[in-house]
Amino acid sequence: MTENILAVKNLRVSYGETEIVRDINFSVGRGEIFVIVGKSGGGKSTILKSVAGLLSGTKVSGQIFFDGRDITNLRADERRKIAGAEIAMIFQNAGASFCPIRTIGAQIFESVTAHKDWTHEEFLRRAKAIAKNINLDENVLDEYPFKLSGGMAQRAGILAAMILEPKLILADEPTSALDAVTQFSVVKELMNLRKNYGVSIVMVTHNLNVAKYMADEIYTLH
Amino acid sequence: MIKPRYKPLIPYVVAAGALIFVAIFAPFLTPYDPYLQDLEGALTPPNSQNLLGTDRYGRDVLSRVIMGSQVTICAALALLAVITLTGSLIGSICGLKGGRVDTILMRTSDVFLAFPQMVFAIAAAGALGGGLFNAALALALIGWTKYARISRALTLTIRKMPYMDAAKMAGTNSLGVLIHHVLPNIAGPVLVTAALDLGTIIMELAGLSFLGLGAMPPTPEWGAMMNNGRSMLQTASWVVLAPGAAIFITVAIFNLLGDKLRDVLDR
């Protein structure tokens, strides 16, 4: 077992002739909360998406190691095996990260069926346990995304990310669309994830207060 | 309980439902056998026995119009289902995959779109040898392109939505993304287009039959019935007017339903 869950070496992402980020180097320890800060448009989300394998039409060079394995240019089927199960993501606008015409529960169960052969009852038992841990009403599983408030949607996003208990969570500005009170509660839930599940978190934010409060290590993007 | 926004649809849905009901249960609703000839009673004007008169072989026109609804509407619905499904699948796969698959399929659709639809259908139906199935096949050959274009454009739009990234991050495979996320989300506009198209397809099928490239005698298809009676337009106009009115009413109802559906869903 390697010491670091994630290591990014000389990462360079370009779109045609335009260089979006270059010479990015950092590593994230197991159970660490690593926060990337920087100005808007600086490439923070691009770094996160390159780790998640969500970039298309771009050239990614350098190396990204996850749990000691080079995942920089994984084939689609190999990427699917770790997506959700080992690396999960919490999106900036969690409400929009759920398909608008399906219930939250159906969508989370879909990610479960892609990796595990749990029964629906087993899924519900685990989902409700996580929901309780993050102060989310379990009835949210039967709701459609448009019915959720910003805070509830963000917690539902955390539930979706945590259902398979991944080793690493990528959080793309998870508090930026929330009011101050909800921001604080979501930050607390994220920190509890590490305490309860030992998960590592790489978070992108432009809120320095949030970064200072949460981070074990801060990476500033210039 | 019907939501208030859907209430304007009710009369059109009821009318379209009634037409489809008549089409499905036509054999049980005809007052006479639509194929039974009675040469002594040929070209009888409308009367209390034969409400829409009889044709040149003495067959009851009302019975043939009712039976013709089954042939025309069911063939149009089946054709519409085939081109909608095929076109949507091709378009959404192009939109999702992009690259070479997209280029090949879309350039193929461009080739089909370069032909005027009815001219292509007439040529294809003629080459295939006529008959209702071949007429429908000829229309299907060119009809899918419109749905492929619409579905591709819609897929390109939703491909950028965060929930598509979330689906990838959940480990969902391409088929799962297509079935669970793409097709349900493009279904609304595609179905409205299909509803608007149904009237046109009925006209096109009837048009091919009128030209002798669709349903063959003695099948009671509306276009074919008009073709058979066109020489008697001045002497026994009911033979032509009855199936013509059936086409007019059916097309109008489905067009109005499509228009209303679009209005309701656009709100």
Tab-separated table of C-alpha atoms in Angstrom:
chain	number	residue	atom	x	y	z
A	1	MET	CA	0.000	0.000	0.000
A	2	THR	CA	1.406	3.346	-1.024
A	3	GLU	CA	1.603	6.202	1.433
A	4	ASN	CA	-0.269	8.590	-0.825
A	5	ILE	CA	-3.738	7.934	-2.200
A	6	LEU	CA	-3.166	10.433	-5.012
A	7	ALA	CA	-0.026	11.811	-6.635
A	8	VAL	CA	-0.073	14.268	-9.531
A	9	LYS	CA	3.207	14.758	-11.373
A	10	ASN	CA	3.914	17.427	-13.992
A	11	LEU	CA	0.279	17.591	-15.009
A	12	ARG	CA	-0.344	19.637	-18.107
A	13	VAL	CA	-3.737	20.073	-19.715
A	14	SER	CA	-4.151	21.834	-23.017
A	15	TYR	CA	-7.003	22.483	-25.383
A	16	GLY	CA	-5.548	22.763	-28.863
A	17	GLU	CA	-2.790	25.345	-28.578
A	18	THR	CA	-4.198	26.788	-25.376
A	19	GLU	CA	-2.567	25.599	-22.186
A	20	ILE	CA	-5.067	25.434	-19.337
A	21	VAL	CA	-2.757	24.235	-16.538
A	22	ARG	CA	0.892	23.207	-16.473
A	23	ASP	CA	3.528	21.859	-14.085
A	24	ILE	CA	1.024	20.778	-11.467
A	25	ASN	CA	2.619	18.627	-8.780
A	26	PHE	CA	1.054	17.532	-5.533
A	27	SER	CA	0.284	14.446	-3.516
A	28	VAL	CA	-2.553	13.623	-1.145
A	29	GLY	CA	-2.069	11.335	1.836
A	30	ARG	CA	-4.580	8.737	2.987
A	31	GLY	CA	-7.336	10.346	5.034
A	32	GLU	CA	-6.038	13.801	4.169
A	33	ILE	CA	-8.156	16.806	3.228
A	34	PHE	CA	-6.319	18.577	0.435
A	35	VAL	CA	-7.700	21.891	-0.779
A	36	ILE	CA	-6.835	23.587	-4.043
A	37	VAL	CA	-7.447	27.333	-4.052
A	38	GLY	CA	-7.018	29.879	-6.781
A	39	LYS	CA	-8.819	32.546	-8.738
A	40	SER	CA	-11.781	31.797	-10.980
A	41	GLY	CA	-10.759	30.428	-14.370
A	42	GLY	CA	-7.361	29.423	-13.032
A	43	GLY	CA	-7.798	25.730	-13.834
A	44	LYS	CA	-8.814	24.353	-10.411
A	45	SER	CA	-11.737	22.393	-11.741
A	46	THR	CA	-9.661	21.245	-14.717
A	47	ILE	CA	-7.204	19.581	-12.319
A	48	LEU	CA	-10.067	17.837	-10.547
A	49	LYS	CA	-11.669	16.746	-13.818
A	50	SER	CA	-8.381	15.408	-15.139
A	51	VAL	CA	-8.112	13.219	-12.014
A	52	ALA	CA	-11.747	12.162	-12.495
A	53	GLY	CA	-11.225	11.474	-16.205
A	54	LEU	CA	-14.038	13.823	-17.165
A	55	LEU	CA	-12.119	15.963	-19.640
A	56	SER	CA	-12.883	15.566	-23.301
A	57	GLY	CA	-11.304	17.271	-26.277
A	58	THR	CA	-8.236	18.132	-24.216
A	59	LYS	CA	-4.727	16.762	-24.085
A	60	VAL	CA	-3.623	15.570	-20.664
A	61	SER	CA	0.070	14.897	-20.124
A	62	GLY	CA	2.129	14.157	-17.034
A	63	GLN	CA	1.106	11.443	-14.605
A	64	ILE	CA	-1.730	10.917	-12.175
A	65	PHE	CA	-1.254	8.064	-9.698
A	66	PHE	CA	-4.211	6.795	-7.697
A	67	ASP	CA	-3.407	4.281	-4.970
A	68	GLY	CA	-0.059	3.634	-6.682
A	69	ARG	CA	-1.596	3.047	-10.118
A	70	ASP	CA	-1.151	5.335	-13.108
A	71	ILE	CA	-4.675	6.442	-14.125
A	72	THR	CA	-3.667	9.267	-16.468
A	73	ASN	CA	-4.968	7.736	-19.661
A	74	LEU	CA	-7.098	4.805	-18.587
A	75	ARG	CA	-9.325	3.027	-21.093
A	76	ALA	CA	-13.039	3.776	-20.669
A	77	ASP	CA	-13.844	0.328	-19.225
A	78	GLU	CA	-10.970	0.562	-16.723
A	79	ARG	CA	-12.050	4.062	-15.740
A	80	ARG	CA	-15.613	2.820	-15.126
A	81	LYS	CA	-14.319	0.238	-12.646
A	82	ILE	CA	-12.872	2.891	-10.341
A	83	ALA	CA	-15.421	5.649	-11.022
A	84	GLY	CA	-17.811	5.755	-8.106
A	85	ALA	CA	-16.349	2.725	-6.383
A	86	GLU	CA	-12.891	4.143	-5.600
A	87	ILE	CA	-13.013	7.754	-6.735
A	88	ALA	CA	-16.234	9.693	-6.349
A	89	MET	CA	-17.121	13.278	-7.021
A	90	ILE	CA	-19.244	15.950	-5.400
A	91	PHE	CA	-20.280	18.600	-7.878
A	92	GLN	CA	-20.554	22.361	-7.492
A	93	ASN	CA	-24.274	22.320	-8.215
A	94	ALA	CA	-25.337	19.006	-6.744
A	95	GLY	CA	-28.963	19.575	-7.759
A	96	ALA	CA	-27.919	19.669	-11.416
A	97	SER	CA	-25.744	16.603	-10.988
A	98	PHE	CA	-28.889	14.505	-10.655
A	99	CYS	CA	-30.947	13.659	-13.731
A	100	PRO	CA	-34.083	15.831	-13.414
A	101	ILE	CA	-36.617	13.147	-14.323
A	102	ARG	CA	-35.517	10.356	-11.989
A	103	THR	CA	-35.624	10.071	-8.219
A	104	ILE	CA	-32.464	10.531	-6.172
A	105	GLY	CA	-32.677	6.945	-4.929
A	106	ALA	CA	-32.965	5.486	-8.439
A	107	GLN	CA	-29.866	7.370	-9.547
A	108	ILE	CA	-27.766	6.390	-6.577
A	109	PHE	CA	-28.884	2.777	-6.964
A	110	GLU	CA	-27.746	2.938	-10.593
A	111	SER	CA	-24.172	3.635	-9.458
A	112	VAL	CA	-24.450	0.742	-7.010
A	113	THR	CA	-25.587	-1.705	-9.683
A	114	ALA	CA	-22.626	-0.684	-11.846
A	115	HIS	CA	-20.241	-2.056	-9.201
A	116	LYS	CA	-21.985	-4.285	-6.655
A	117	ASP	CA	-24.639	-6.960	-6.647
A	118	TRP	CA	-26.471	-5.557	-3.643
A	119	THR	CA	-30.203	-6.059	-3.414
A	120	HIS	CA	-32.337	-2.946	-3.297
A	121	GLU	CA	-32.995	-3.585	0.386
A	122	GLU	CA	-29.261	-3.763	1.080
A	123	PHE	CA	-28.790	-0.519	-0.850
A	124	LEU	CA	-31.562	1.186	1.111
A	125	ARG	CA	-30.107	0.021	4.420
A	126	ARG	CA	-26.670	1.438	3.576
A	127	ALA	CA	-28.061	4.632	2.007
A	128	LYS	CA	-30.199	5.332	5.071
A	129	ALA	CA	-27.229	4.782	7.375
A	130	ILE	CA	-25.132	7.295	5.431
A	131	ALA	CA	-28.071	9.723	5.232
A	132	LYS	CA	-28.346	9.592	9.018
A	133	ASN	CA	-24.618	10.319	9.374
A	134	ILE	CA	-24.835	13.416	7.198
A	135	ASN	CA	-28.111	14.706	8.680
A	136	LEU	CA	-30.129	14.035	5.555
A	137	ASP	CA	-33.756	12.968	5.716
A	138	GLU	CA	-33.899	9.437	4.277
A	139	ASN	CA	-37.124	10.306	2.419
A	140	VAL	CA	-34.962	12.286	0.023
A	141	LEU	CA	-34.276	9.001	-1.783
A	142	ASP	CA	-37.849	9.076	-3.107
A	143	GLU	CA	-37.706	12.718	-4.170
A	144	TYR	CA	-36.927	14.300	-7.519
A	145	PRO	CA	-33.930	16.677	-7.642
A	146	PHE	CA	-35.991	19.807	-8.286
A	147	LYS	CA	-37.778	19.340	-4.973
A	148	LEU	CA	-34.573	19.649	-2.917
A	149	SER	CA	-33.167	22.822	-1.376
A	150	GLY	CA	-29.515	23.717	-2.073
A	151	GLY	CA	-28.315	22.223	1.206
A	152	MET	CA	-30.369	19.041	0.791
A	153	ALA	CA	-29.159	18.613	-2.785
A	154	GLN	CA	-25.549	19.022	-1.668
A	155	ARG	CA	-26.055	16.419	1.071
A	156	ALA	CA	-27.735	14.121	-1.451
A	157	GLY	CA	-24.613	14.628	-3.598
A	158	ILE	CA	-22.472	13.610	-0.635
A	159	LEU	CA	-24.664	10.534	-0.117
A	160	ALA	CA	-24.315	9.618	-3.813
A	161	ALA	CA	-20.541	10.001	-3.568
A	162	MET	CA	-20.262	7.985	-0.346
A	163	ILE	CA	-22.626	5.095	-1.099
A	164	LEU	CA	-19.801	2.826	-2.287
A	165	GLU	CA	-17.390	4.157	0.359
A	166	PRO	CA	-14.684	5.270	-2.078
A	167	LYS	CA	-11.105	5.930	-1.074
A	168	LEU	CA	-11.018	9.397	-2.581
A	169	ILE	CA	-13.619	12.108	-2.971
A	170	LEU	CA	-13.167	14.963	-5.406
A	171	ALA	CA	-15.239	17.973	-4.391
A	172	ASP	CA	-15.623	20.714	-6.980
A	173	GLU	CA	-16.544	23.913	-5.114
A	174	PRO	CA	-19.236	22.087	-3.123
A	175	THR	CA	-20.107	25.143	-1.020
A	176	SER	CA	-19.936	27.974	-3.538
A	177	ALA	CA	-23.629	27.918	-4.452
A	178	LEU	CA	-24.800	27.849	-0.834
A	179	ASP	CA	-25.645	30.497	1.755
A	180	ALA	CA	-23.256	30.964	4.682
A	181	VAL	CA	-25.185	28.826	7.181
A	182	THR	CA	-25.637	25.918	4.752
A	183	GLN	CA	-21.998	26.275	3.666
A	184	PHE	CA	-20.875	25.723	7.239
A	185	SER	CA	-23.058	22.657	7.725
A	186	VAL	CA	-21.880	21.099	4.434
A	187	VAL	CA	-18.242	21.776	5.418
A	188	LYS	CA	-18.891	19.990	8.715
A	189	GLU	CA	-20.456	17.012	6.903
A	190	LEU	CA	-17.442	16.779	4.605
A	191	MET	CA	-15.073	16.818	7.571
A	192	ASN	CA	-17.168	14.152	9.275
A	193	LEU	CA	-16.753	11.933	6.232
A	194	ARG	CA	-13.062	11.692	6.936
A	195	LYS	CA	-13.725	11.002	10.609
A	196	ASN	CA	-16.391	8.361	9.968
A	197	TYR	CA	-15.131	6.703	6.809
A	198	GLY	CA	-11.428	7.609	6.610
A	199	VAL	CA	-11.900	8.923	3.093
A	200	SER	CA	-9.396	11.331	1.493
A	201	ILE	CA	-10.827	14.518	0.040
A	202	VAL	CA	-9.471	16.771	-2.669
A	203	MET	CA	-11.517	19.932	-2.694
A	204	VAL	CA	-11.457	22.920	-4.974
A	205	THR	CA	-12.650	26.260	-3.644
A	206	HIS	CA	-12.074	29.955	-3.995
A	207	ASN	CA	-13.232	30.533	-0.424
A	208	LEU	CA	-10.073	30.924	1.631
A	209	ASN	CA	-11.947	30.698	4.935
A	210	VAL	CA	-13.373	27.311	3.983
A	211	ALA	CA	-9.934	26.193	2.813
A	212	LYS	CA	-8.279	27.295	6.063
A	213	TYR	CA	-10.967	25.644	8.176
A	214	MET	CA	-10.929	22.294	6.410
A	215	ALA	CA	-7.552	21.706	4.882
A	216	ASP	CA	-4.669	19.622	6.115
A	217	GLU	CA	-2.795	21.046	3.164
A	218	ILE	CA	-3.565	23.899	0.794
A	219	TYR	CA	-2.336	24.060	-2.779
A	220	THR	CA	-2.464	27.524	-4.295
A	221	LEU	CA	-2.855	27.768	-8.015
A	222	HIS	CA	-1.179	30.859	-9.464
B	1	MET	CA	-56.478	14.304	-11.203
B	2	ILE	CA	-55.445	16.062	-14.411
B	3	LYS	CA	-53.102	19.029	-13.921
B	4	PRO	CA	-54.574	22.363	-15.158
B	5	ARG	CA	-51.815	22.805	-17.741
B	6	TYR	CA	-52.853	19.554	-19.466
B	7	LYS	CA	-56.592	20.399	-19.590
B	8	PRO	CA	-56.458	22.097	-23.050
B	9	LEU	CA	-55.284	18.746	-24.415
B	10	ILE	CA	-58.360	16.808	-23.324
B	11	PRO	CA	-60.653	17.332	-26.375
B	12	TYR	CA	-57.839	16.497	-28.790
B	13	VAL	CA	-56.722	13.436	-26.839
B	14	VAL	CA	-60.344	12.240	-26.701
B	15	ALA	CA	-60.790	12.762	-30.466
B	16	ALA	CA	-57.471	11.055	-31.298
B	17	GLY	CA	-58.285	8.268	-28.837
B	18	ALA	CA	-61.680	7.769	-30.523
B	19	LEU	CA	-59.971	7.490	-33.929
B	20	ILE	CA	-57.466	4.965	-32.607
B	21	PHE	CA	-60.299	3.029	-30.926
B	22	VAL	CA	-62.188	2.870	-34.242
B	23	ALA	CA	-58.984	1.798	-36.021
B	24	ILE	CA	-58.282	-1.016	-33.556
B	25	PHE	CA	-61.838	-2.339	-33.333
B	26	ALA	CA	-62.812	-1.614	-36.958
B	27	PRO	CA	-63.830	-5.212	-37.812
B	28	PHE	CA	-66.438	-5.101	-35.025
B	29	LEU	CA	-67.770	-1.650	-35.919
B	30	THR	CA	-68.508	-2.020	-39.636
B	31	PRO	CA	-72.248	-2.322	-40.430
B	32	TYR	CA	-71.511	-4.559	-43.476
B	33	ASP	CA	-68.659	-6.711	-44.718
B	34	PRO	CA	-66.335	-4.131	-46.356
B	35	TYR	CA	-65.267	-6.679	-48.993
B	36	LEU	CA	-68.756	-7.987	-49.901
B	37	GLN	CA	-69.657	-7.099	-53.491
B	38	ASP	CA	-73.219	-6.486	-54.649
B	39	LEU	CA	-73.124	-5.376	-58.272
B	40	GLU	CA	-76.870	-4.787	-58.383
B	41	GLY	CA	-76.514	-2.160	-55.676
B	42	ALA	CA	-73.403	-0.505	-57.181
B	43	LEU	CA	-73.018	3.275	-56.851
B	44	THR	CA	-76.086	3.681	-54.665
B	45	PRO	CA	-76.129	7.225	-53.242
B	46	PRO	CA	-76.089	7.648	-49.454
B	47	ASN	CA	-79.335	6.414	-47.905
B	48	SER	CA	-80.638	4.977	-44.663
B	49	GLN	CA	-79.264	1.513	-45.495
B	50	ASN	CA	-75.855	2.653	-46.718
B	51	LEU	CA	-75.125	5.910	-44.884
B	52	LEU	CA	-72.222	6.812	-47.205
B	53	GLY	CA	-73.538	4.984	-50.272
B	54	THR	CA	-71.855	2.161	-52.156
B	55	ASP	CA	-68.915	2.004	-54.568
B	56	ARG	CA	-68.747	0.626	-58.107
B	57	TYR	CA	-68.756	-2.964	-56.816
B	58	GLY	CA	-71.687	-2.314	-54.479
B	59	ARG	CA	-69.503	-2.409	-51.360
B	60	ASP	CA	-70.679	-0.286	-48.438
B	61	VAL	CA	-68.496	2.853	-48.368
B	62	LEU	CA	-68.995	3.495	-44.644
B	63	SER	CA	-67.801	-0.030	-43.820
B	64	ARG	CA	-64.784	0.444	-46.075
B	65	VAL	CA	-63.988	3.853	-44.531
B	66	ILE	CA	-64.170	2.346	-41.036
B	67	MET	CA	-62.043	-0.630	-42.061
B	68	GLY	CA	-59.706	1.764	-43.902
B	69	SER	CA	-59.012	3.579	-40.625
B	70	GLN	CA	-57.380	0.396	-39.341
B	71	VAL	CA	-55.151	0.085	-42.384
B	72	THR	CA	-54.244	3.776	-42.618
B	73	ILE	CA	-53.924	4.794	-38.947
B	74	CYS	CA	-52.279	1.573	-37.747
B	75	ALA	CA	-49.793	1.614	-40.643
B	76	ALA	CA	-49.029	5.298	-39.947
B	77	LEU	CA	-48.582	4.669	-36.198
B	78	ALA	CA	-46.338	1.660	-36.821
B	79	LEU	CA	-44.257	3.619	-39.337
B	80	LEU	CA	-44.020	6.558	-36.963
B	81	ALA	CA	-42.892	4.279	-34.119
B	82	VAL	CA	-40.191	2.740	-36.299
B	83	ILE	CA	-38.744	6.019	-37.604
B	84	THR	CA	-38.981	7.745	-34.220
B	85	LEU	CA	-37.185	4.926	-32.414
B	86	THR	CA	-34.594	4.358	-35.134
B	87	GLY	CA	-33.917	8.050	-35.678
B	88	SER	CA	-33.725	8.819	-31.943
B	89	LEU	CA	-31.348	5.946	-31.311
B	90	ILE	CA	-29.075	6.875	-34.225
B	91	GLY	CA	-29.133	10.581	-33.335
B	92	SER	CA	-28.444	10.078	-29.650
B	93	ILE	CA	-25.619	7.626	-30.349
B	94	CYS	CA	-24.094	10.188	-32.749
B	95	GLY	CA	-24.470	12.941	-30.156
B	96	LEU	CA	-22.981	10.821	-27.391
B	97	LYS	CA	-20.127	9.183	-29.271
B	98	GLY	CA	-19.168	11.915	-31.723
B	99	GLY	CA	-16.116	11.221	-33.888
B	100	ARG	CA	-16.208	8.844	-36.824
B	101	VAL	CA	-19.557	7.232	-35.898
B	102	ASP	CA	-21.175	10.666	-35.866
B	103	THR	CA	-19.579	11.711	-39.158
B	104	ILE	CA	-20.589	8.557	-41.047
B	105	LEU	CA	-24.198	8.454	-39.795
B	106	MET	CA	-24.834	12.168	-40.169
B	107	ARG	CA	-23.359	12.338	-43.669
B	108	THR	CA	-25.596	9.376	-44.562
B	109	SER	CA	-28.583	11.313	-43.253
B	110	ASP	CA	-27.446	14.343	-45.294
B	111	VAL	CA	-27.582	12.196	-48.425
B	112	PHE	CA	-31.185	11.184	-47.659
B	113	LEU	CA	-32.131	14.748	-46.746
B	114	ALA	CA	-30.870	15.953	-50.131
B	115	PHE	CA	-33.874	14.237	-51.780
B	116	PRO	CA	-37.396	15.708	-51.632
B	117	GLN	CA	-39.096	13.278	-49.243
B	118	MET	CA	-42.145	12.391	-51.360
B	119	VAL	CA	-40.146	12.070	-54.597
B	120	PHE	CA	-37.726	9.688	-52.846
B	121	ALA	CA	-40.628	7.709	-51.343
B	122	ILE	CA	-42.346	7.381	-54.736
B	123	ALA	CA	-39.111	6.198	-56.347
B	124	ALA	CA	-38.291	3.796	-53.505
B	125	ALA	CA	-41.843	2.395	-53.276
B	126	GLY	CA	-41.855	1.933	-57.061
B	127	ALA	CA	-38.496	0.179	-56.968
B	128	LEU	CA	-39.599	-2.036	-54.079
B	129	GLY	CA	-42.691	-3.103	-56.009
B	130	GLY	CA	-45.569	-1.317	-54.286
B	131	GLY	CA	-47.820	-2.651	-51.533
B	132	LEU	CA	-48.540	-1.083	-48.140
B	133	PHE	CA	-45.471	-2.580	-46.454
B	134	ASN	CA	-43.134	-1.375	-49.195
B	135	ALA	CA	-44.751	2.083	-49.162
B	136	ALA	CA	-44.157	2.281	-45.402
B	137	LEU	CA	-40.609	0.998	-45.887
B	138	ALA	CA	-39.962	3.672	-48.531
B	139	LEU	CA	-41.162	6.390	-46.151
B	140	ALA	CA	-39.132	4.883	-43.286
B	141	LEU	CA	-35.957	4.944	-45.398
B	142	ILE	CA	-36.072	8.722	-45.499
B	143	GLY	CA	-38.202	9.492	-42.416
B	144	TRP	CA	-35.619	8.552	-39.750
B	145	THR	CA	-33.260	11.376	-40.747
B	146	LYS	CA	-35.348	14.141	-39.198
B	147	TYR	CA	-35.503	12.339	-35.840
B	148	ALA	CA	-31.796	11.567	-35.970
B	149	ARG	CA	-31.031	15.272	-36.492
B	150	ILE	CA	-33.321	16.404	-33.679
B	151	SER	CA	-32.074	13.727	-31.266
B	152	ARG	CA	-28.445	14.469	-32.047
B	153	ALA	CA	-28.932	18.180	-31.387
B	154	LEU	CA	-30.766	17.479	-28.115
B	155	THR	CA	-28.115	14.966	-27.042
B	156	LEU	CA	-25.332	17.449	-27.744
B	157	THR	CA	-27.110	19.890	-25.439
B	158	ILE	CA	-27.637	17.491	-22.549
B	159	ARG	CA	-24.200	15.927	-22.954
B	160	LYS	CA	-22.794	19.012	-21.236
B	161	MET	CA	-25.170	18.787	-18.287
B	162	PRO	CA	-23.594	18.010	-14.911
B	163	TYR	CA	-25.728	14.890	-14.491
B	164	MET	CA	-23.981	13.343	-17.485
B	165	ASP	CA	-20.620	13.824	-15.753
B	166	ALA	CA	-22.187	12.467	-12.571
B	167	ALA	CA	-23.374	9.372	-14.463
B	168	LYS	CA	-19.837	8.798	-15.761
B	169	MET	CA	-18.458	9.280	-12.256
B	170	ALA	CA	-20.941	6.690	-11.011
B	171	GLY	CA	-19.378	4.131	-13.349
B	172	THR	CA	-22.431	3.900	-15.617
B	173	ASN	CA	-21.591	2.403	-19.014
B	174	SER	CA	-22.501	3.973	-22.369
B	175	LEU	CA	-25.663	1.875	-22.741
B	176	GLY	CA	-26.821	2.877	-19.256
B	177	VAL	CA	-26.143	6.542	-20.006
B	178	LEU	CA	-28.107	6.237	-23.249
B	179	ILE	CA	-31.089	4.419	-21.737
B	180	HIS	CA	-31.330	6.111	-18.340
B	181	HIS	CA	-30.109	9.632	-19.041
B	182	VAL	CA	-30.209	10.534	-22.723
B	183	LEU	CA	-33.360	8.946	-24.178
B	184	PRO	CA	-35.711	9.925	-21.311
B	185	ASN	CA	-34.429	13.506	-21.418
B	186	ILE	CA	-34.870	13.944	-25.169
B	187	ALA	CA	-38.200	12.106	-25.273
B	188	GLY	CA	-40.401	15.217	-24.793
B	189	PRO	CA	-39.397	17.218	-27.889
B	190	VAL	CA	-39.097	14.031	-29.968
B	191	LEU	CA	-42.630	12.924	-29.046
B	192	VAL	CA	-44.047	16.365	-29.845
B	193	THR	CA	-42.358	16.190	-33.258
B	194	ALA	CA	-43.794	12.704	-33.746
B	195	ALA	CA	-47.293	13.889	-32.826
B	196	LEU	CA	-46.968	16.730	-35.337
B	197	ASP	CA	-45.715	14.283	-37.963
B	198	LEU	CA	-48.495	11.728	-37.659
B	199	GLY	CA	-50.867	13.703	-39.874
B	200	THR	CA	-48.177	14.151	-42.514
B	201	ILE	CA	-47.380	10.432	-42.492
B	202	ILE	CA	-51.065	9.532	-42.929
B	203	MET	CA	-51.174	11.915	-45.924
B	204	GLU	CA	-47.985	10.442	-47.387
B	205	LEU	CA	-49.159	6.845	-47.013
B	206	ALA	CA	-52.523	7.745	-48.498
B	207	GLY	CA	-50.699	9.648	-51.247
B	208	LEU	CA	-48.613	6.612	-52.184
B	209	SER	CA	-51.725	4.429	-52.187
B	210	PHE	CA	-53.531	7.017	-54.336
B	211	LEU	CA	-50.683	6.716	-56.834
B	212	GLY	CA	-51.033	2.937	-56.814
B	213	LEU	CA	-47.809	2.402	-54.850
B	214	GLY	CA	-49.379	1.575	-51.502
B	215	ALA	CA	-52.232	-0.679	-50.442
B	216	MET	CA	-53.515	-2.884	-53.230
B	217	PRO	CA	-57.195	-3.673	-54.057
B	218	PRO	CA	-59.355	-4.866	-52.451
B	219	THR	CA	-57.698	-3.548	-49.227
B	220	PRO	CA	-59.869	-0.661	-48.010
B	221	GLU	CA	-57.156	1.990	-47.615
B	222	TRP	CA	-58.305	5.610	-47.822
B	223	GLY	CA	-55.828	6.749	-50.504
B	224	ALA	CA	-56.489	3.660	-52.608
B	225	MET	CA	-60.264	4.177	-52.201
B	226	MET	CA	-59.921	7.740	-53.504
B	227	ASN	CA	-57.865	6.477	-56.445
B	228	ASN	CA	-60.492	3.846	-57.287
B	229	GLY	CA	-63.265	6.419	-57.217
B	230	ARG	CA	-61.569	9.403	-58.837
B	231	SER	CA	-63.078	8.720	-62.300
B	232	MET	CA	-66.532	8.964	-60.702
B	233	LEU	CA	-65.975	12.273	-58.956
B	234	GLN	CA	-68.720	13.982	-60.965
B	235	THR	CA	-71.167	11.073	-61.113
B	236	ALA	CA	-70.759	9.384	-57.696
B	237	SER	CA	-68.789	11.885	-55.622
B	238	TRP	CA	-69.474	10.062	-52.303
B	239	VAL	CA	-67.073	7.302	-53.317
B	240	VAL	CA	-64.209	9.845	-53.269
B	241	LEU	CA	-65.480	12.351	-50.723
B	242	ALA	CA	-66.000	9.823	-47.900
B	243	PRO	CA	-62.386	8.574	-47.691
B	244	GLY	CA	-61.174	12.126	-48.479
B	245	ALA	CA	-63.145	13.487	-45.537
B	246	ALA	CA	-61.781	10.668	-43.345
B	247	ILE	CA	-58.213	11.670	-44.272
B	248	PHE	CA	-58.988	15.367	-43.713
B	249	ILE	CA	-60.580	14.824	-40.281
B	250	THR	CA	-57.899	12.394	-39.093
B	251	VAL	CA	-54.996	14.573	-40.225
B	252	ALA	CA	-56.621	17.673	-38.716
B	253	ILE	CA	-57.166	15.957	-35.350
B	254	PHE	CA	-53.603	14.650	-35.120
B	255	ASN	CA	-52.135	17.979	-36.270
B	256	LEU	CA	-54.179	19.904	-33.701
B	257	LEU	CA	-53.162	17.395	-31.013
B	258	GLY	CA	-49.492	17.860	-31.939
B	259	ASP	CA	-49.849	21.674	-31.897
B	260	LYS	CA	-51.554	21.659	-28.508
B	261	LEU	CA	-49.032	19.187	-27.104
B	262	ARG	CA	-46.216	21.498	-28.197
B	263	ASP	CA	-47.954	24.526	-26.682
B	264	VAL	CA	-48.532	22.741	-23.371
B	265	LEU	CA	-44.988	21.386	-23.102
B	266	ASP	CA	-43.414	24.706	-24.149
B	267	ARG	CA	-45.142	26.586	-21.330
